[in-house]
Amino acid sequence: MYNLGMEKKMKLYHAGNVIIEQQDVHYGRKNADFGQGFYTTPDEAFARRWAKDRKGETAYINVYEIDCTDLKVKVLERDEEWFRYIFQNRHLIPDTMDADLIIGSVANDTIFDTFGIFTSGFLTDEEALAMLKEGPEYRQAVLKSEKAAIALKWIRADILTPQEISDNQKLLKEEEEAYLKAASSHM
């Protein structure tokens, strides 16, 4: 379990095109969360990179604070346990970890376009893990229980300008190019 040290509270961020004051741990983005939790990040800069400009919609960074005092918090590193967790989620296998909040790295293939290679069956588990470990390591915090949802308090929603989104998308594109170059060395 994760030791927050002296800090029992942490700020979390969620990018999207809606303000989410009341989160639902049973409904996530099907393309990345696989319906198995409410995904946030403690990294505001990463949340801002994740925001998308959708015609006619406002882009928001929802800002939260979570009190972890009474929560079971599990931290995953970029290792075999993390890899298994990712692939179980992708195959809609229910999570069996005894945790209210799971903190771990974002799988880079949900950030960067890898053309489905990780789930294609063409890679061994070892090759896929090596490729997922490449590139920047962004952290995510996944609320897995109603207890965690209750502990998460919405603070505000910041509006992102189209220019901010464009600038952040350029940074993300540069990271993607570097990631794909590094990851290709494992194939």
CSV table of C-alpha atoms in Angstrom, one decimal:
chain,number,residue,atom,x,y,z
A,1,MET,CA,0.0,0.0,0.0
A,2,TYR,CA,1.1,3.6,-0.7
A,3,ASN,CA,2.4,5.7,2.1
A,4,LEU,CA,1.5,9.3,1.5
A,5,GLY,CA,3.8,10.4,4.3
A,6,MET,CA,2.8,13.5,6.2
A,7,GLU,CA,0.4,14.4,3.4
A,8,LYS,CA,-2.9,12.6,3.5
A,9,LYS,CA,-4.5,14.7,0.8
A,10,MET,CA,-3.5,15.1,-2.8
A,11,LYS,CA,-4.7,17.1,-5.7
A,12,LEU,CA,-6.0,15.3,-8.8
A,13,TYR,CA,-6.9,16.5,-12.3
A,14,HIS,CA,-9.2,15.2,-15.0
A,15,ALA,CA,-9.3,16.6,-18.6
A,16,GLY,CA,-12.5,16.5,-20.5
A,17,ASN,CA,-15.3,18.5,-22.3
A,18,VAL,CA,-17.6,18.4,-19.3
A,19,ILE,CA,-17.5,19.5,-15.7
A,20,ILE,CA,-17.6,16.4,-13.5
A,21,GLU,CA,-18.5,17.4,-9.9
A,22,GLN,CA,-19.9,14.0,-9.1
A,23,GLN,CA,-17.7,11.2,-10.5
A,24,ASP,CA,-18.9,7.6,-11.1
A,25,VAL,CA,-16.3,4.9,-10.4
A,26,HIS,CA,-18.3,2.5,-12.5
A,27,TYR,CA,-18.3,4.6,-15.7
A,28,GLY,CA,-15.0,5.4,-17.4
A,29,ARG,CA,-13.9,6.2,-21.0
A,30,LYS,CA,-14.3,2.9,-22.8
A,31,ASN,CA,-11.2,3.6,-24.9
A,32,ALA,CA,-8.8,4.1,-22.0
A,33,ASP,CA,-10.5,3.3,-18.6
A,34,PHE,CA,-12.4,0.3,-19.8
A,35,GLY,CA,-15.2,1.2,-17.4
A,36,GLN,CA,-13.2,0.1,-14.4
A,37,GLY,CA,-12.8,3.2,-12.4
A,38,PHE,CA,-12.6,7.0,-12.6
A,39,TYR,CA,-9.2,8.0,-13.9
A,40,THR,CA,-7.4,11.1,-12.8
A,41,THR,CA,-3.8,12.3,-12.6
A,42,PRO,CA,-1.8,14.1,-9.9
A,43,ASP,CA,0.1,15.7,-12.8
A,44,GLU,CA,-1.6,18.9,-13.9
A,45,ALA,CA,0.7,19.4,-16.8
A,46,PHE,CA,-0.2,16.0,-18.1
A,47,ALA,CA,-3.9,16.6,-17.7
A,48,ARG,CA,-3.5,19.7,-19.8
A,49,ARG,CA,-1.7,17.7,-22.5
A,50,TRP,CA,-4.6,15.2,-22.5
A,51,ALA,CA,-7.2,17.9,-23.2
A,52,LYS,CA,-8.7,17.9,-26.7
A,53,ASP,CA,-10.2,20.7,-28.7
A,54,ARG,CA,-13.7,19.6,-29.9
A,55,LYS,CA,-15.6,21.9,-32.2
A,56,GLY,CA,-18.4,23.6,-30.2
A,57,GLU,CA,-17.3,22.2,-26.9
A,58,THR,CA,-15.3,23.7,-24.0
A,59,ALA,CA,-12.2,21.9,-22.7
A,60,TYR,CA,-12.0,21.7,-18.9
A,61,ILE,CA,-9.5,20.6,-16.4
A,62,ASN,CA,-11.5,19.4,-13.4
A,63,VAL,CA,-9.5,19.9,-10.2
A,64,TYR,CA,-10.1,17.7,-7.2
A,65,GLU,CA,-8.7,17.0,-3.8
A,66,ILE,CA,-8.8,13.5,-2.3
A,67,ASP,CA,-8.4,12.7,1.4
A,68,CYS,CA,-6.6,9.3,1.5
A,69,THR,CA,-6.7,9.0,5.3
A,70,ASP,CA,-9.1,6.1,5.4
A,71,LEU,CA,-8.4,4.7,1.9
A,72,LYS,CA,-6.6,1.6,0.9
A,73,VAL,CA,-4.1,2.9,-1.7
A,74,LYS,CA,-2.1,0.7,-4.0
A,75,VAL,CA,0.9,1.9,-6.0
A,76,LEU,CA,2.0,0.1,-9.1
A,77,GLU,CA,5.4,0.6,-10.7
A,78,ARG,CA,6.2,-0.2,-14.3
A,79,ASP,CA,6.7,-3.9,-13.7
A,80,GLU,CA,4.9,-7.2,-14.2
A,81,GLU,CA,2.1,-6.5,-11.7
A,82,TRP,CA,1.4,-3.2,-13.5
A,83,PHE,CA,1.5,-4.9,-16.9
A,84,ARG,CA,-1.0,-7.6,-15.7
A,85,TYR,CA,-3.3,-4.9,-14.3
A,86,ILE,CA,-3.4,-3.1,-17.6
A,87,PHE,CA,-4.1,-6.2,-19.7
A,88,GLN,CA,-6.8,-7.4,-17.3
A,89,ASN,CA,-8.5,-4.1,-17.6
A,90,ARG,CA,-8.3,-4.2,-21.4
A,91,HIS,CA,-9.8,-7.7,-21.5
A,92,LEU,CA,-12.6,-6.6,-19.1
A,93,ILE,CA,-11.4,-8.9,-16.4
A,94,PRO,CA,-12.7,-7.5,-13.1
A,95,ASP,CA,-10.1,-6.0,-10.9
A,96,THR,CA,-9.2,-8.1,-7.9
A,97,MET,CA,-6.9,-5.7,-6.1
A,98,ASP,CA,-7.9,-4.8,-2.6
A,99,ALA,CA,-7.7,-1.0,-3.1
A,100,ASP,CA,-9.9,2.0,-3.1
A,101,LEU,CA,-7.3,4.0,-5.1
A,102,ILE,CA,-4.7,2.7,-7.5
A,103,ILE,CA,-1.7,5.0,-8.4
A,104,GLY,CA,0.5,4.0,-11.3
A,105,SER,CA,1.9,4.8,-14.6
A,106,VAL,CA,-0.3,5.5,-17.6
A,107,ALA,CA,0.3,2.9,-20.3
A,108,ASN,CA,1.9,4.9,-23.1
A,109,ASP,CA,-0.1,3.2,-25.8
A,110,THR,CA,-3.3,5.0,-24.5
A,111,ILE,CA,-1.5,8.3,-25.0
A,112,PHE,CA,0.4,7.6,-28.2
A,113,ASP,CA,-0.9,6.0,-31.4
A,114,THR,CA,0.7,2.5,-31.5
A,115,PHE,CA,-1.7,1.1,-34.0
A,116,GLY,CA,-2.9,-1.6,-31.6
A,117,ILE,CA,0.4,-3.5,-31.5
A,118,PHE,CA,0.2,-4.2,-27.8
A,119,THR,CA,-3.0,-6.1,-28.0
A,120,SER,CA,-2.4,-7.6,-31.5
A,121,GLY,CA,-0.9,-10.9,-30.4
A,122,PHE,CA,2.3,-10.2,-32.4
A,123,LEU,CA,4.3,-9.3,-29.3
A,124,THR,CA,5.3,-11.5,-26.4
A,125,ASP,CA,4.4,-10.2,-22.9
A,126,GLU,CA,8.1,-9.3,-22.4
A,127,GLU,CA,8.2,-7.3,-25.6
A,128,ALA,CA,5.0,-5.5,-24.9
A,129,LEU,CA,6.2,-4.7,-21.3
A,130,ALA,CA,9.5,-3.4,-22.6
A,131,MET,CA,7.7,-1.1,-25.1
A,132,LEU,CA,5.2,0.1,-22.5
A,133,LYS,CA,8.1,1.1,-20.2
A,134,GLU,CA,9.6,3.4,-22.9
A,135,GLY,CA,9.0,7.1,-23.0
A,136,PRO,CA,7.7,9.5,-20.4
A,137,GLU,CA,6.2,8.2,-17.2
A,138,TYR,CA,3.0,9.9,-16.4
A,139,ARG,CA,1.1,9.0,-13.2
A,140,GLN,CA,-2.5,8.3,-12.9
A,141,ALA,CA,-4.8,7.8,-9.9
A,142,VAL,CA,-7.7,5.5,-10.4
A,143,LEU,CA,-10.7,5.7,-8.0
A,144,LYS,CA,-11.9,2.1,-7.7
A,145,SER,CA,-14.5,2.2,-5.0
A,146,GLU,CA,-17.5,4.3,-3.7
A,147,LYS,CA,-15.4,5.0,-0.6
A,148,ALA,CA,-12.8,6.7,-2.9
A,149,ALA,CA,-15.4,8.6,-4.8
A,150,ILE,CA,-16.8,10.0,-1.5
A,151,ALA,CA,-13.3,11.0,-0.5
A,152,LEU,CA,-12.8,12.9,-3.7
A,153,LYS,CA,-14.0,16.5,-3.6
A,154,TRP,CA,-14.4,18.7,-6.7
A,155,ILE,CA,-12.7,22.1,-6.3
A,156,ARG,CA,-13.2,23.8,-9.7
A,157,ALA,CA,-13.0,23.4,-13.4
A,158,ASP,CA,-10.5,25.5,-15.3
A,159,ILE,CA,-11.3,26.4,-18.9
A,160,LEU,CA,-8.5,25.8,-21.5
A,161,THR,CA,-8.2,28.1,-24.4
A,162,PRO,CA,-7.8,26.7,-28.0
A,163,GLN,CA,-4.2,28.1,-28.0
A,164,GLU,CA,-3.3,26.3,-24.7
A,165,ILE,CA,-4.7,23.1,-26.2
A,166,SER,CA,-2.8,23.5,-29.5
A,167,ASP,CA,0.5,24.2,-27.6
A,168,ASN,CA,0.0,21.1,-25.4
A,169,GLN,CA,-0.9,19.0,-28.4
A,170,LYS,CA,2.3,20.0,-30.1
A,171,LEU,CA,4.3,18.9,-27.0
A,172,LEU,CA,2.4,15.6,-26.9
A,173,LYS,CA,3.1,15.0,-30.6
A,174,GLU,CA,6.9,15.6,-30.0
A,175,GLU,CA,6.8,13.1,-27.1
A,176,GLU,CA,4.9,10.6,-29.3
A,177,GLU,CA,7.5,10.8,-32.1
A,178,ALA,CA,10.3,10.2,-29.5
A,179,TYR,CA,8.3,7.4,-27.9
A,180,LEU,CA,7.6,5.6,-31.2
A,181,LYS,CA,11.3,5.8,-32.2
A,182,ALA,CA,12.4,4.3,-28.8
A,183,ALA,CA,9.7,1.7,-28.7
A,184,SER,CA,10.4,0.5,-32.2
A,185,SER,CA,13.9,-0.6,-31.0
A,186,HIS,CA,12.1,-3.4,-29.1
A,187,MET,CA,10.5,-5.0,-32.2
